[in-house]
CSV table of C-alpha atoms and ligand atoms in Angstrom, one decimal:
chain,number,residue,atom,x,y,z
K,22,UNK,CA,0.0,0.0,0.0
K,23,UNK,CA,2.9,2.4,0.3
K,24,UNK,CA,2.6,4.1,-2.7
K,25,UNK,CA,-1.5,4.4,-2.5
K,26,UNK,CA,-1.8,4.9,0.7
K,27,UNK,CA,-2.2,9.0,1.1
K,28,UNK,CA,-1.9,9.7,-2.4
K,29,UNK,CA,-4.0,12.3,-3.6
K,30,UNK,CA,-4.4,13.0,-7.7
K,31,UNK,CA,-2.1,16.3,-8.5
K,32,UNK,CA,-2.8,16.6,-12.3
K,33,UNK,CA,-5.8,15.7,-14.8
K,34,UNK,CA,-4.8,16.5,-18.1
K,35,UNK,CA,-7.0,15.7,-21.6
K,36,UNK,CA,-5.8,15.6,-25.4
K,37,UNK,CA,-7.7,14.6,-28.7
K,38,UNK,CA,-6.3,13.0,-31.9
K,39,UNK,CA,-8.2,12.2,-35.0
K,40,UNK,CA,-7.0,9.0,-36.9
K,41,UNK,CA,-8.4,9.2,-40.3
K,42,UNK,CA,-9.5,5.1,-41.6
K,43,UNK,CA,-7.6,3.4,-43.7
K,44,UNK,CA,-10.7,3.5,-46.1
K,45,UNK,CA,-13.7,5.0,-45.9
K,46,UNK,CA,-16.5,2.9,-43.7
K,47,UNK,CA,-20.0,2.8,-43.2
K,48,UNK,CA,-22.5,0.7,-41.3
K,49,UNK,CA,-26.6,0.6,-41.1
K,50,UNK,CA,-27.3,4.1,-40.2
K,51,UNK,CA,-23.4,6.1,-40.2
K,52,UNK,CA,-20.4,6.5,-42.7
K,53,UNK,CA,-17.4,7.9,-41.0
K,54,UNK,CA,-13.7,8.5,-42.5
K,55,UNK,CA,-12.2,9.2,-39.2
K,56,UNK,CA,-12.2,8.2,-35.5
K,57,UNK,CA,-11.5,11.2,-32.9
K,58,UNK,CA,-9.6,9.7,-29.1
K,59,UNK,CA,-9.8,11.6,-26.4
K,60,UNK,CA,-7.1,10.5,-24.1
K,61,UNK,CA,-6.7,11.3,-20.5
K,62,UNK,CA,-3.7,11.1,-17.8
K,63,UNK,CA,-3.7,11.4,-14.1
K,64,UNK,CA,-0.9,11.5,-11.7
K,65,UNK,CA,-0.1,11.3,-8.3
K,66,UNK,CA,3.1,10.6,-6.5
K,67,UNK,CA,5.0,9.5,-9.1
K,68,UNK,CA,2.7,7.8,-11.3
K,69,UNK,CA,0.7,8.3,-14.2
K,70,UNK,CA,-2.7,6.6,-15.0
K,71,UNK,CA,-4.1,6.5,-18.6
K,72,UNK,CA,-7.9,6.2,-20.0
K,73,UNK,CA,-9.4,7.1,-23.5
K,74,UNK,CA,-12.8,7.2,-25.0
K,75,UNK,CA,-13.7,7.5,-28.7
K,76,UNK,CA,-16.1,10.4,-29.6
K,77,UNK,CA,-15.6,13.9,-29.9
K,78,UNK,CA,-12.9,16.8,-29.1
K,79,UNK,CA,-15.5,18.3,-26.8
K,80,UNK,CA,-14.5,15.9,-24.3
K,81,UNK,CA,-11.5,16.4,-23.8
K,82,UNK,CA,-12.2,20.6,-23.2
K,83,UNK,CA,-14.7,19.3,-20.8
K,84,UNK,CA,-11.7,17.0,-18.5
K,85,UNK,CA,-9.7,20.2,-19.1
K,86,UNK,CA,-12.1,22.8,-18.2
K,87,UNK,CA,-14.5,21.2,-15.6
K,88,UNK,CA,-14.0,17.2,-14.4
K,89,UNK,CA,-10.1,17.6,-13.9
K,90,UNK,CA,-10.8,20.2,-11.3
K,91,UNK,CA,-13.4,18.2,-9.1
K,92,UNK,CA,-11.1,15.0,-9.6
K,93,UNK,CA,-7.6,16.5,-8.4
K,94,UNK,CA,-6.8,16.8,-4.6
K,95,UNK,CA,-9.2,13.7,-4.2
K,96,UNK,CA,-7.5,10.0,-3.3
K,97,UNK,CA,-6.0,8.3,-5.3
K,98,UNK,CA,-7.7,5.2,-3.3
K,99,UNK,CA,-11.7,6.7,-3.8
K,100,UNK,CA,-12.3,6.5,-7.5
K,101,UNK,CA,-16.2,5.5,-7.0
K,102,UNK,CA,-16.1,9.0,-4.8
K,103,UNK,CA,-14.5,10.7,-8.1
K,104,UNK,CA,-16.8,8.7,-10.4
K,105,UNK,CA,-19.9,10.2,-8.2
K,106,UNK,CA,-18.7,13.5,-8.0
K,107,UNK,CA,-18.2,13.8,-12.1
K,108,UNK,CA,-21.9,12.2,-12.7
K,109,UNK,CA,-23.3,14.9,-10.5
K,110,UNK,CA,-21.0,17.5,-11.9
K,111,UNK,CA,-22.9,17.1,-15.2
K,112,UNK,CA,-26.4,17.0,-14.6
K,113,UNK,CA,-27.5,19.7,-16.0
K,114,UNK,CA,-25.1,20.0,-18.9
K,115,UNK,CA,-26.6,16.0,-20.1
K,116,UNK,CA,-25.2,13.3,-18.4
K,117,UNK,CA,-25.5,11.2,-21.3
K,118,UNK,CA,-23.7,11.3,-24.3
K,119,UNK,CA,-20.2,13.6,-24.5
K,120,UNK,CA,-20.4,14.2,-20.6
K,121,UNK,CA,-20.5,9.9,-20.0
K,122,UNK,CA,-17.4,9.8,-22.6
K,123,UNK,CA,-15.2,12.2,-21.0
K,124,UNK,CA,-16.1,10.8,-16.8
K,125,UNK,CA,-15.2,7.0,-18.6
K,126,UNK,CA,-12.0,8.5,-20.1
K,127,UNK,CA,-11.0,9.6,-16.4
K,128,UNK,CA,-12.7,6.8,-14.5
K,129,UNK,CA,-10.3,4.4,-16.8
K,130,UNK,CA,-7.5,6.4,-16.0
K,131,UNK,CA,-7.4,6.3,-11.8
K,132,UNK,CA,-8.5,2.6,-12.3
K,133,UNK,CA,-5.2,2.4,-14.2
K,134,UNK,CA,-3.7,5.0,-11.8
K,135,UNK,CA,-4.7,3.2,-8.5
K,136,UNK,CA,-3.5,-0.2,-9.8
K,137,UNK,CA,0.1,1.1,-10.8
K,138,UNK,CA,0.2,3.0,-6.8
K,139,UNK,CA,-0.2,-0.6,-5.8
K,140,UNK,CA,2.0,-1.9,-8.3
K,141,UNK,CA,-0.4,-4.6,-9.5
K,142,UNK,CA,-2.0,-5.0,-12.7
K,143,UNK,CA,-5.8,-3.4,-13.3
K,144,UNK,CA,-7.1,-7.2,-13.2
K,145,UNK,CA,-5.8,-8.2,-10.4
K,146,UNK,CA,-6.6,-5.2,-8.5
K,147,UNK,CA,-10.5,-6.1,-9.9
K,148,UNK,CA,-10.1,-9.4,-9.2
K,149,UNK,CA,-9.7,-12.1,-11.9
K,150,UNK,CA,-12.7,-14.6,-12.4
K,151,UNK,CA,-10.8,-15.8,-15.5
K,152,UNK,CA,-7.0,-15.4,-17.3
K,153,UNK,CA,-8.3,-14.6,-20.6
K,154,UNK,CA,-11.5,-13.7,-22.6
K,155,UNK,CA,-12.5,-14.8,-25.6
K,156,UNK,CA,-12.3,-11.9,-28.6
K,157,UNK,CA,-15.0,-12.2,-31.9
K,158,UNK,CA,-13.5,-10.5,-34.8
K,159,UNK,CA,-15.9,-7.5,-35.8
K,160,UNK,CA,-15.8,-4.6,-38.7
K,161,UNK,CA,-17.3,-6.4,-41.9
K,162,UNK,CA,-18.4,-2.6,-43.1
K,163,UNK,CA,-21.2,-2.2,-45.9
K,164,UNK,CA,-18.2,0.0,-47.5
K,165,UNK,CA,-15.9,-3.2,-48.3
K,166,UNK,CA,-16.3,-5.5,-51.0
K,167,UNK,CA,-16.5,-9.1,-50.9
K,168,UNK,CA,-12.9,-9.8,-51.7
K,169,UNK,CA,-12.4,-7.1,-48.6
K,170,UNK,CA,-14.6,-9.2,-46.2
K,171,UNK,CA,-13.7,-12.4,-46.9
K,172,UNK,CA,-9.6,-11.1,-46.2
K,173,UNK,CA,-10.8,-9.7,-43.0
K,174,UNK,CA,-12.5,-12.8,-41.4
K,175,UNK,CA,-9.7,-15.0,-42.9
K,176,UNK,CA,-7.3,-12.8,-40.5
K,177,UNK,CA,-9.8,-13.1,-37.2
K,178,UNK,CA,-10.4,-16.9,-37.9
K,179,UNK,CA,-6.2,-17.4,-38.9
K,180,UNK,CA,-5.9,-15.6,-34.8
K,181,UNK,CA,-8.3,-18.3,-33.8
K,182,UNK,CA,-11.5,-16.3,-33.5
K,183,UNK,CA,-14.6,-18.7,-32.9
K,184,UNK,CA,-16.9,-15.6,-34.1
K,185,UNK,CA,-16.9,-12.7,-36.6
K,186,UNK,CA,-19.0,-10.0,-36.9
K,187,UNK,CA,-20.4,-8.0,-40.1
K,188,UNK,CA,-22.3,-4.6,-40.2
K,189,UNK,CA,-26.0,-5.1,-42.0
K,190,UNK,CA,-28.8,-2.6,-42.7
K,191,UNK,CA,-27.1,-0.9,-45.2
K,192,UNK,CA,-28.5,2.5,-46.3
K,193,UNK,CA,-31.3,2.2,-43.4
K,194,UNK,CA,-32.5,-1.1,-44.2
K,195,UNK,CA,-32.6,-0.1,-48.2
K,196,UNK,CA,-30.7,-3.0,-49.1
K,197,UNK,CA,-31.8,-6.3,-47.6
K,198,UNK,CA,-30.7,-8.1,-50.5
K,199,UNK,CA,-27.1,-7.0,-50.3
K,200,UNK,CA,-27.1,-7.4,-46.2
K,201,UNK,CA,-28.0,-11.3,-47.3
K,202,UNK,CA,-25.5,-12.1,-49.8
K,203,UNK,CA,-23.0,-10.6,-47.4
K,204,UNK,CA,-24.1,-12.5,-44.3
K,205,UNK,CA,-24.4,-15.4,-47.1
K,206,UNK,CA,-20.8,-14.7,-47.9
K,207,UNK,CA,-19.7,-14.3,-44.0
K,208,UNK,CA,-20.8,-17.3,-43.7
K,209,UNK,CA,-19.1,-19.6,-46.1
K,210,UNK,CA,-16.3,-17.8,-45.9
K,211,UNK,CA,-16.0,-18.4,-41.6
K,212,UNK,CA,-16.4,-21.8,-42.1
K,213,UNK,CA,-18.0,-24.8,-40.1
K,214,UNK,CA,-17.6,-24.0,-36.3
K,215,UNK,CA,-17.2,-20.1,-36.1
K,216,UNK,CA,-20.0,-18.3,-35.3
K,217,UNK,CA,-21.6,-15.1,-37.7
K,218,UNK,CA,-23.1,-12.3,-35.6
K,219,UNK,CA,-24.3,-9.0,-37.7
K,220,UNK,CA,-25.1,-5.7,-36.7
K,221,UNK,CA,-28.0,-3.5,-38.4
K,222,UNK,CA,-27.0,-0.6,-36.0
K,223,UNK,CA,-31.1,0.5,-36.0
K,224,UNK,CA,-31.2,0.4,-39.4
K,225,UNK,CA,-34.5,-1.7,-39.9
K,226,UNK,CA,-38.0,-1.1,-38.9
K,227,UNK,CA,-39.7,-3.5,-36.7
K,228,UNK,CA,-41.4,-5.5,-39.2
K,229,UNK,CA,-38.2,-5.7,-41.6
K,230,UNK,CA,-36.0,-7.1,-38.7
K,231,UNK,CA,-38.2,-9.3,-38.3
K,232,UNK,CA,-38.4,-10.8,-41.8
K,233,UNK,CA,-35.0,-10.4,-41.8
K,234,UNK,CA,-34.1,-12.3,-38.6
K,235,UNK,CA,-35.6,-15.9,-39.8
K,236,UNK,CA,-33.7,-15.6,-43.0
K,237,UNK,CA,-30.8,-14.7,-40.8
K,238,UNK,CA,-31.8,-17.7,-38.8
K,239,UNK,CA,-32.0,-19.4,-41.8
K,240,UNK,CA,-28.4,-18.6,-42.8
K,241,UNK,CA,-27.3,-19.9,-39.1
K,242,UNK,CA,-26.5,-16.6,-37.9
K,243,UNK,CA,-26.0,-16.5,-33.9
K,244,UNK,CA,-25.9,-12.6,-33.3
K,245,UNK,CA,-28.3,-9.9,-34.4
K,246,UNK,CA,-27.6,-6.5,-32.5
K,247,UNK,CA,-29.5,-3.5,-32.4
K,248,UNK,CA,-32.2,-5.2,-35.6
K,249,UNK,CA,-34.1,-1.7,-34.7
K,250,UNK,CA,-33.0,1.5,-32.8
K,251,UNK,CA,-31.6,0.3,-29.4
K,252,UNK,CA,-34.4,2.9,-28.2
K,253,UNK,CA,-36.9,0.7,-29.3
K,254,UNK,CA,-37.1,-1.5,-26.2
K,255,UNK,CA,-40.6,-3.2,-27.3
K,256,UNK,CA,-39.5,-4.0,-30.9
K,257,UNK,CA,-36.3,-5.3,-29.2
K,258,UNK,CA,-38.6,-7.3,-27.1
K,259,UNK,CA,-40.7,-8.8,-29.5
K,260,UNK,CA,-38.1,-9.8,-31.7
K,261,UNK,CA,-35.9,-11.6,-29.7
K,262,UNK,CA,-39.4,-13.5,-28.3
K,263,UNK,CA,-39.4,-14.3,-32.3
K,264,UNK,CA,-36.0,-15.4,-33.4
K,265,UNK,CA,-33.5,-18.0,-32.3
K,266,UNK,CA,-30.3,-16.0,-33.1
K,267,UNK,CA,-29.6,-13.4,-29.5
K,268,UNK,CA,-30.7,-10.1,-29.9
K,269,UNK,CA,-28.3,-7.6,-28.5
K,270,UNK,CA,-27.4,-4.4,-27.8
K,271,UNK,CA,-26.1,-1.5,-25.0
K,272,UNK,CA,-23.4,-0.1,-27.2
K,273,UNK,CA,-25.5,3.3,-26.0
K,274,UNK,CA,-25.9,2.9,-22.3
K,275,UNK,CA,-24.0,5.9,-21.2
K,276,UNK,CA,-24.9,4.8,-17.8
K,277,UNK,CA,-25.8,1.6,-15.4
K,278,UNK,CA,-29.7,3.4,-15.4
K,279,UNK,CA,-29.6,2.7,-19.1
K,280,UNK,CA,-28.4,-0.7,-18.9
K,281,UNK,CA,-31.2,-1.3,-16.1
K,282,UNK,CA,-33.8,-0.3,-18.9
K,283,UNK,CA,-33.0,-2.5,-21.4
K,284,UNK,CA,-32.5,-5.5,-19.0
K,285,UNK,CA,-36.3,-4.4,-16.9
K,286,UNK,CA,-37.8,-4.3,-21.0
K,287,UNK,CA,-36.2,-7.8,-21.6
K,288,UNK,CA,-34.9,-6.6,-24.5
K,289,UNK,CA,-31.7,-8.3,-24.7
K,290,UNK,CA,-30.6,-12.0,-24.7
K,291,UNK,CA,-26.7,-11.1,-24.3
K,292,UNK,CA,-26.2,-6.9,-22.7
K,293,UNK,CA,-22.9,-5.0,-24.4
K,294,UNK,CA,-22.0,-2.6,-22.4
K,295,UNK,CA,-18.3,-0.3,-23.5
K,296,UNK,CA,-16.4,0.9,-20.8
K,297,UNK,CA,-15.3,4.2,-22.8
K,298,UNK,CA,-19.2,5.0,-22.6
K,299,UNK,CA,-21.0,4.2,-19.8
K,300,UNK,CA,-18.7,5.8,-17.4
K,301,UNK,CA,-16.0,3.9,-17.0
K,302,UNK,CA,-14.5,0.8,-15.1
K,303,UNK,CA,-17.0,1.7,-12.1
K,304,UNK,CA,-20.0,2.1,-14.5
K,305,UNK,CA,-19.2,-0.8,-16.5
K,306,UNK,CA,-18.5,-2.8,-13.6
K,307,UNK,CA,-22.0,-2.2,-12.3
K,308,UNK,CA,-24.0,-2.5,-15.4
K,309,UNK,CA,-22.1,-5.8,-15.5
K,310,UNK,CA,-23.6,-6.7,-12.0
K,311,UNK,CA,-26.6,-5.7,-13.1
K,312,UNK,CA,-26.6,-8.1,-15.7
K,313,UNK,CA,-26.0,-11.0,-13.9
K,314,UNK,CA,-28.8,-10.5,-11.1
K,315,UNK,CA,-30.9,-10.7,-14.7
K,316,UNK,CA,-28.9,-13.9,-15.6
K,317,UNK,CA,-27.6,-12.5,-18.5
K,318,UNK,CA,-24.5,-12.5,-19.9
K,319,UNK,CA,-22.7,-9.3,-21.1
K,320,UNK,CA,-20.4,-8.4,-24.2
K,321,UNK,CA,-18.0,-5.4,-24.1
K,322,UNK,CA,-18.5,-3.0,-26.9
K,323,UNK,CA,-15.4,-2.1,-29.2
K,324,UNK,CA,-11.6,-0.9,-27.0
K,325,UNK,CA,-11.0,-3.8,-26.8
K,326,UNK,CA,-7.1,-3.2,-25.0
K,327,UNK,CA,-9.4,-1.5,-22.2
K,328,UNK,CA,-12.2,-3.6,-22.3
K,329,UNK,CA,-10.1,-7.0,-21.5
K,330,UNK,CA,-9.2,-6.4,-18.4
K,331,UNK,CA,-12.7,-5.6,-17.2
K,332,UNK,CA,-14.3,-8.6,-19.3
K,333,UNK,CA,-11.7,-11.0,-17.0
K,334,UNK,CA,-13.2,-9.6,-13.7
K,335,UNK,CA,-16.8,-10.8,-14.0
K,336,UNK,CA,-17.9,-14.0,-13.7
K,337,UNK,CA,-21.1,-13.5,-16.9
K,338,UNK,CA,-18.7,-11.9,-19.3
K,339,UNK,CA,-18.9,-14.0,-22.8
K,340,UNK,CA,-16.5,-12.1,-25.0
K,341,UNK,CA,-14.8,-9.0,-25.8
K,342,UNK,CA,-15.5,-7.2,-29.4
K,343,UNK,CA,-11.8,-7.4,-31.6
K,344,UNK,CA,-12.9,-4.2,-33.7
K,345,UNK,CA,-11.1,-3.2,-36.7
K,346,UNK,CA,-11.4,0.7,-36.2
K,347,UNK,CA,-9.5,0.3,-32.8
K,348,UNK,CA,-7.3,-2.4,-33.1
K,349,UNK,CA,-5.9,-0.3,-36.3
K,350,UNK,CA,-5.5,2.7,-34.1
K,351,UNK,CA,-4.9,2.2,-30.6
K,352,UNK,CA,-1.1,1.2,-31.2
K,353,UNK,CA,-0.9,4.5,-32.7
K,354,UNK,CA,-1.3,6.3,-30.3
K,355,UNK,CA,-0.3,3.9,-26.9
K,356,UNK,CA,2.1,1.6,-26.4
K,357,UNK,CA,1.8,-2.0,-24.7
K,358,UNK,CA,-1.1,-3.3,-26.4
K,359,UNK,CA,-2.5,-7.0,-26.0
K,360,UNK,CA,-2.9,-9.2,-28.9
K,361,UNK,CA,-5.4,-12.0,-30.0
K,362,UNK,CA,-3.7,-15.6,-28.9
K,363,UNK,CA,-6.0,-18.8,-30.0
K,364,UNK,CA,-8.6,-16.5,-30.0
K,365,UNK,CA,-8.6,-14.9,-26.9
K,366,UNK,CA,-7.0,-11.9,-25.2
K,367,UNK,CA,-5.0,-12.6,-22.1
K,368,UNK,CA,-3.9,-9.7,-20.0
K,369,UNK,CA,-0.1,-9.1,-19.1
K,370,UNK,CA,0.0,-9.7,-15.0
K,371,UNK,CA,3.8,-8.6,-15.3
K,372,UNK,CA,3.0,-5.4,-16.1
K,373,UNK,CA,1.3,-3.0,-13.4
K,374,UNK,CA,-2.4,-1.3,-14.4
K,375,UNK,CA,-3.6,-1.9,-17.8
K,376,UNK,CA,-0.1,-2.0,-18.9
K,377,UNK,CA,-0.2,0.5,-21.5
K,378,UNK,CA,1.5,4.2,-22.0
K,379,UNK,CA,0.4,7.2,-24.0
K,380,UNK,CA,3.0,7.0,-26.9
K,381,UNK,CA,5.2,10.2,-26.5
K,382,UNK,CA,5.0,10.9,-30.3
K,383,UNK,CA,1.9,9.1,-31.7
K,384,UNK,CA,2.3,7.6,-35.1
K,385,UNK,CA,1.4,8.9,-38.1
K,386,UNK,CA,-1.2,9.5,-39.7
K,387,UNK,CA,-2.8,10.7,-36.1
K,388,UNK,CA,-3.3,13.9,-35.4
K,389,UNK,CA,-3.5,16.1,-32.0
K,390,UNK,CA,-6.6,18.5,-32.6
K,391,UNK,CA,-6.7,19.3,-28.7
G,402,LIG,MG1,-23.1,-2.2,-32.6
């Protein structure tokens, strides 16, 4: 305890860097060409904790101008005390959305912080149910081709991956017959024995995701997340009362009261929940919790470096999501990242916290826009 005990946090700083994608990518309902990081460091005597969040620049002004302040001076110990006094900080700017980025981004960090005081890694300081969690390949964008998507999930299933995961619903649900020969493709090209989840992203109506849940049935498929807008907790309902394939979602739970409404609605079968969202290792921790009162199982949404050593420290967590977007850009910008073995991600217990560094000159093509 020697170097936790009495430590109080001396600095909260926040920077942003855009990392444009190596092509440009689109799923049911967004394209994008870029992905914006807000990344956050703490200190205290003589060590620095690290968290991020994927979103928007805004963020990081609001660690900088507001969260920093009511987070330094605080112990180093108490991070559910800083978690609680960020979430009440921002109630009446919106807790949700931006404001639930930037507290994650800072939460992550004086997890990280806290473990490295202690000189233990962030797992063990949670406490490990398991060694390793089992990663499902996932990008599979309406923007690639089909030579594109069968190279992708030859690379996830080559690293072991026992699931792969393709974005459906293209143009809003315009082009069903696309989204099947895709899912047709995903299919064959996976192979006997690995699993094919897709991802509409809200793009269909209620009746469409239905019609297009038995031919996704049909085609074996295992995973259908967010068939309509994840805000349609009924037609989440009534679909996954319908299909065989688990009906998912959570990816928008900017907080455990979020997570609590789609579990009360019964509108999942398997609850994601992304720990640079729904305010950090404490939030994520509880919406996990809340999960298994509900006996289900959760999924961690994208980050996957972050989101491994959170998915090892509860006993209902049933994967971790390998995402193209961040596993292309996260080594970019930190160093010490964790890599896919046999198909799972196994975090490094010789190196204190989550055992990664902000990179002191990120690679190119990032970009520092604050
Ligand atoms: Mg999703």
């Amino acid at each position: 305890m020697a170097g936790l005990r009495g430590a109080t946090i001396e600095e909260v700083v926040a920077q942003a860097w855009v990392v444009p994608t190596d092509e440009p990518e689109a799923d049911g309902t967004l394209t994008w060409d870029s992905t914006t990081v807000v990344l956050v460091e703490v200190k205290a005597a003589g060590q620095t904790g690290l968290g991020w969040t994927y979103g928007h620049a805004s963020a990081a002004h609001l660690v900088n101008d507001k969260l920093g302040d009511l987070v330094v001076g605080r112990e180093a110990a108490d991070v559910p005390a800083a978690n609680l006094a960020m979430v009440r900080a921002v109630r009446n700017m919106g807790r949700r959305g931006i404001a639930s980025t930037a507290i994650s981004a800072v939460d992550i960090a004086l997890w990280d912080l806290k473990a490295r005081l202690l000189d233990v890694p962030l797992a063990v300081l949670l406490g490990k149910v398991r060694d390793s969690i089992p990663a499902y390949g996932s990008g599979g964008f309406t923007t690639w081709d089909d030579a594109r998507l069968r190279e992708e999930i030859g690379g996830w299933t080559e690293a072991g991956m026992r699931a792969v995961k393709i974005k459906i619903g293209e143009d809003a649900g315009a082009n069903v017959a696309r989204d099947l020969h895709r899912t047709a493709l995903a299919t064959r090209t996976a192979g006997p024995g690995i699993e094919v989840f897709v991802d509409a992203n809200g793009g269909y109506s209620r009746g469409q995701a239905a019609r297009m849940g038995a031919a996704l049935d049909n085609l074996g498929v295992t995973w259908f997340e967010e068939p309509v807008t994840s805000d349609d907790l009924q037609g989440l309902h009534e679909l996954r009362t319908r299909l065989q394939c688990d009906v998912s979602t959570g990816e928008y739970a900017w907080c455990p009261e979020d997570a609590q409404r789609l579990i009360e609605a019964g509108a999942v079968d398997c609850l994601q929940a992304d720990v640079t969202r729904c305010e950090g290792v404490t939030g994520w921790l509880r919406v996990a919790a809340l999960a298994d009162a509900a006996a289900l199982d959760v999924s961690t949404h994208c980050a996957p470096q972050l989101s491994a050593h959170v998915a090892v420290a509860v006993p209902n967590a049933r994967h971790i999501e390998w995402f193209h977007d961040h596993v292309r850009l996260d080594p970019m910008l930190v160093e010490g990242t964790l890599d896919v073995v046999d198909g799972t991600v196994t975090p490094d217990l010789s190196r204190p916290g989550h055992g990664m560094r902000l990179r002191a000159k990120p690679a190119e093509p990032a970009r520092r826009v604050a």
